[in-house]
Amino acid sequence: MRLRTQGAVLAVLGVLSTQAHANDDVLKQTADPKQWAKQEGDYANTRYSKLDQINTTNVGDLKVAWQFSTGVLRGHEGSPLVIGSTMYIHTPFPNNVFALNLDDENKIIWKYSPKQDPSVIAVMCCDTVNRGVAYADGRIFLYQSDTTVVALDAKTGKEVWKAKNGDPKIGETGTMAPIVVKDKVIVGISGAEFGIQGHVTAYDAATGKRAWRGYNVGPDDQILFDPEKTLSLGKPVGKNSSIKTWTGDQWKIGGGSVWGWFSYDPDLNLVYYGTANPSTWNPAQRAGPDGKQIDQKWTMSLVARNVDNGVAAWAYQMTPFDEWDYDGVNENILAEHEINGKKHKTLVHFDRNGFGYTLDRTNGELLVAKPYDPDLNWSTGVEMDKSKPNYGRPTVVASKSTFLNGPDVNSKNICPAALGFKDQQPAAYSPLTDLYYVPINNVCMDYEPFKVSYTPGQPYVGATLSMFPPEGKSNTGHVIAWDAAKGEIVFSHDELFSVWSGVLTTAGGFFCHGTLEGYLKCRDQKDGKELFKHRLPSGIIGNVFTYEHKGKQFLGVYSGVGGWAGIGLAAGLDKPTDGLGAVGNYAGLKQYTDLGGSLTVYSLP
Amino acid sequence: MRLRTQGAVLAVLGVLSTQAHANDDVLKQTADPKQWAKQEGDYANTRYSKLDQINTTNVGDLKVAWQFSTGVLRGHEGSPLVIGSTMYIHTPFPNNVFALNLDDENKIIWKYSPKQDPSVIAVMCCDTVNRGVAYADGRIFLYQSDTTVVALDAKTGKEVWKAKNGDPKIGETGTMAPIVVKDKVIVGISGAEFGIQGHVTAYDAATGKRAWRGYNVGPDDQILFDPEKTLSLGKPVGKNSSIKTWTGDQWKIGGGSVWGWFSYDPDLNLVYYGTANPSTWNPAQRAGPDGKQIDQKWTMSLVARNVDNGVAAWAYQMTPFDEWDYDGVNENILAEHEINGKKHKTLVHFDRNGFGYTLDRTNGELLVAKPYDPDLNWSTGVEMDKSKPNYGRPTVVASKSTFLNGPDVNSKNICPAALGFKDQQPAAYSPLTDLYYVPINNVCMDYEPFKVSYTPGQPYVGATLSMFPPEGKSNTGHVIAWDAAKGEIVFSHDELFSVWSGVLTTAGGFFCHGTLEGYLKCRDQKDGKELFKHRLPSGIIGNVFTYEHKGKQFLGVYSGVGGWAGIGLAAGLDKPTDGLGAVGNYAGLKQYTDLGGSLTVYSLP
């Protein structure tokens, strides 16, 4: 696909089409609060359910209704889907999928067990996780570790089509949940720790034929950016907006992978996602031709793309020239907020770099950028003055710059750590309070970059990290409520470990999240007061979900410790200092929990 | 050890010693109903708890209090132990042991992870199960798959001593729970499907030094049978009681392994256990020198041994010349019953062969032998007339004799199947009703023996089996209540699958058991009425246990499908006809559950 062949398509950019936007079936399924039809709850990624049978007055009475062991030990991210009376359960590698009959003892209607070369495990940076399947039009879409995208008949589990999206031999893997928009299934790619060239790809949902692919780094015809029409901070990006921010051909192994959650605005016909870090983690190797910082666009960015052709409407780079692995993949939650007296269609994003961003999602205008954790210390703030040359950019504290300090120097006590104050574990929005409920990693780090050579399929990291709680603290987590219009923390509650579980909000007035040591907790949306707490078989890195069946509301979550936070346990690393999961108090996790994937579903007595 | 050196020891056989019998600490710990200090509940194997906070009126209100994932996928037999505020949890291979602090969020105080050569898995016939640890005098005793017996400091998990009990290279493995009696730790050996020579061995609990070993087949000095004093059916066994019932040296690979539950009578100073099948399963290869049936003693037998020296007080062979794999290892439950007007110290045993036996445990006198499942069809009954030459023997129905039918002939529709109407999953006794509550495999089989050669460490089975529910039935399980004085079924309730979970009885008037599809069920001891039913993450082959902590009664069980019943799932066998676990409706198990080991603990709200 070349841009010059796309004039006609580009011309419609930004023009609202009169035809039905979105996938009607996804809209229909997610509109029914009895179902959990999408990993994110809805296209807006609110993770808010209108069900209110369980509410603040009775959530404390929840009891375990039933459970299901997945037969897989390692980290369980994402959640099941519920469509009608069928629940779809997925697992980490080997990415089995179960369809359970909620009408008949939750019996297994079918089990899909893909055959994958287990060598892919070696190129999965942060445990063998998978963030779940997508549903639309009678099909289940699975994105396997080995990057195979599979469409299954939702009734029978039979394969309808398969497409190979990437190549594990160069470190490309699949971990994210696909999203179905209109007639397309869209997936990203994992592997920025292996020097891949990150991309987003749309497949025809009916046939599996590739519709378009947009890279996040590279020439304009690869990144599908229109120099004139694609905006950034209110201005057209211009020609070669990516490659001119790289030295030589480094963009070819430049990272910018995509493995978080997609959101979609049907009215704007745009999908939103974040891009990951540039490769390597050693910034000195990525310096500009002049030896200075250079942006490495469009890594660490939010990107809005037209669903039909993949062309970018706008992009915003949170962390130019990353020096900390502040990967920008976190979810974007779509709502509306009044800011400075004007109502905006907003996009709210809690970046790994510690800033909570509110943008106008129609054009990428930056509205708010404030730390969502007061321990942030690598930057003094994001420049909000449009007249300044560094408008929209974080001002870096020199002593926390791993680039200025140089390779083989251990830059001390940088907050947040590479994990970010939040990673992929999704926050949720509640219209009841107009607040966002955010699971936090309260973690800082020492970061020592070093020179690394690129070898296809080998780790291309180039930094040694040590992670720990902020000075004077022993816990590494909390949950907060966030006012995205003001950029303010409304309340914050400490957790012993980083909260690596996605949040659910409901019309019952509470929100729920898991904890790494294995508690499911539900709290009052008003003040975060703990209303329910229950210990599950293993630590929780899955996302809380809810559904109604035969008139009864259920609420559930996967347990199964792992992921980046639990990689020490998941991969059997003996020393807390081993591997990327080396986080101070996480070593204590093994006092609380061991591996094992299960779904637990609660209901009122 | 040679018999001729033991005259002095033998002289005390049958004489009650005046010194303390039993291990005082085991007696003390098991006397406290707040603890679950022994896999079997007590030395008598009653599995009865005096706790009554949970009772027939409120057991229906039980809710999941907490859970613990063991990090191991395959079949979880046995149960945890609770000593004071510490819970000891074990796993199948690799036989990890966890000590959990019930006073502090059930945190892991220590985890013991033995290093074992995984090649042992290949010689474990029926999944990589382990039936649990034993506790005494501040030590945890673990019997590993590779036959290593380990004593751990219960406070720290540090190894105190290790002893190697057998050799996996010839098919010897460890699966049973050790028993501590007096100053000794006693273990058997698994491997009758590999042609081992079965034995029971006592180790000094303080040092790990071997005290004695009694084989179950072989010369008198190996089996520790006293020709004059060891009784069987009221008579001395005489010289060479074992080897004279074998052709040539076949006893050397003759099976008779020991892997069930031991019981112990402190007053009689005797331990009781059952011995497994002779090797091979092809009876033609084991025929006598005259080509006829020959007993193959002391396989398929109950044996009572003196704890101090291992010498047998008495033995009783349930199934001479086994033709069906009616392995005799099932537990022996000690109580007292009045039979024919006379009170006896009894031993009740539900044999794989389908007969429920009541013996006088002081001398092995046979009191009752009746089918505990009406579908039994391989025998017309056990001869109870002492004057008859076949006294104490089952009368075999010729058409069900796989020996008379001959090798390479498929003997049809034999009930029970090789699994037995009950396997190792232990029954429980309640003094409230004077009844036994028995988990049943309601399974029949076709059995085709064939010639097999003995190669050390290779399967020495020699039969192809097909197992299925009795004619006209679709379920393969039930639970019954049994009157052991009369030899009568008091009530019976069907279960979809064989009940492969050990039963608990309590002073609360109910009994509980798990099911293969994953339900924990509690029933009224009076009539078996279901009072509580709850679905666990995976199928249950563990044993229900109970304890009290901080004034609250808890009730728990392992889930984690596997074992012989679940070997198809556990070992990933594709076809229901693959392997020894080939049982008709078990193929349907995969509709209900998948692998994964967890402990679930319930309490009242």
Short mmCIF file of N, CA and C in Angstrom, two decimals, chain B residues 282-284 323 401-411 447-450:
data_model
loop_
_atom_site.label_atom_id
_atom_site.label_comp_id
_atom_site.label_asym_id
_atom_site.label_seq_id
_atom_site.Cartn_x
_atom_site.Cartn_y
_atom_site.Cartn_z
N ASN B 282 -1.85 -60.27 33.24
CA ASN B 282 -2.22 -61.43 32.41
C ASN B 282 -2.09 -62.67 33.27
N PRO B 283 -3.20 -63.23 33.77
CA PRO B 283 -3.10 -64.31 34.75
C PRO B 283 -2.44 -65.57 34.18
N ALA B 284 -2.57 -65.78 32.88
CA ALA B 284 -2.00 -66.99 32.29
C ALA B 284 -0.50 -67.07 32.55
N GLU B 323 -7.26 -61.91 38.64
CA GLU B 323 -7.43 -61.97 37.18
C GLU B 323 -8.03 -60.66 36.65
N SER B 401 -13.99 -65.16 34.42
CA SER B 401 -12.60 -65.48 34.74
C SER B 401 -11.74 -65.21 33.52
N THR B 402 -10.92 -64.19 33.61
CA THR B 402 -10.07 -63.85 32.46
C THR B 402 -8.99 -64.92 32.28
N PHE B 403 -8.77 -65.72 33.32
CA PHE B 403 -7.81 -66.83 33.22
C PHE B 403 -8.44 -68.00 32.48
N LEU B 404 -9.65 -68.37 32.89
CA LEU B 404 -10.31 -69.49 32.23
C LEU B 404 -10.64 -69.16 30.77
N ASN B 405 -11.02 -67.92 30.54
CA ASN B 405 -11.30 -67.51 29.16
C ASN B 405 -10.02 -67.47 28.33
N GLY B 406 -8.91 -67.20 29.02
CA GLY B 406 -7.62 -67.29 28.36
C GLY B 406 -7.13 -65.97 27.79
N PRO B 407 -5.80 -65.90 27.54
CA PRO B 407 -5.23 -64.68 26.96
C PRO B 407 -5.77 -64.46 25.55
N ASP B 408 -5.72 -63.22 25.14
CA ASP B 408 -6.18 -62.81 23.81
C ASP B 408 -7.68 -63.10 23.60
N VAL B 409 -8.38 -63.31 24.70
CA VAL B 409 -9.84 -63.40 24.65
C VAL B 409 -10.39 -62.23 25.45
N ASN B 410 -11.34 -61.55 24.89
CA ASN B 410 -11.89 -60.38 25.58
C ASN B 410 -13.04 -60.82 26.48
N SER B 411 -12.76 -60.89 27.77
CA SER B 411 -13.80 -61.27 28.73
C SER B 411 -14.70 -60.07 28.94
N TYR B 447 -12.07 -57.16 29.53
CA TYR B 447 -10.67 -57.34 29.95
C TYR B 447 -10.05 -58.40 29.06
N GLU B 448 -9.02 -58.00 28.32
CA GLU B 448 -8.35 -58.95 27.43
C GLU B 448 -6.87 -59.05 27.79
N PRO B 449 -6.50 -60.16 28.44
CA PRO B 449 -5.08 -60.31 28.82
C PRO B 449 -4.24 -60.69 27.59
N PHE B 450 -2.99 -60.33 27.64
CA PHE B 450 -2.07 -60.75 26.57
C PHE B 450 -0.68 -60.92 27.16
#
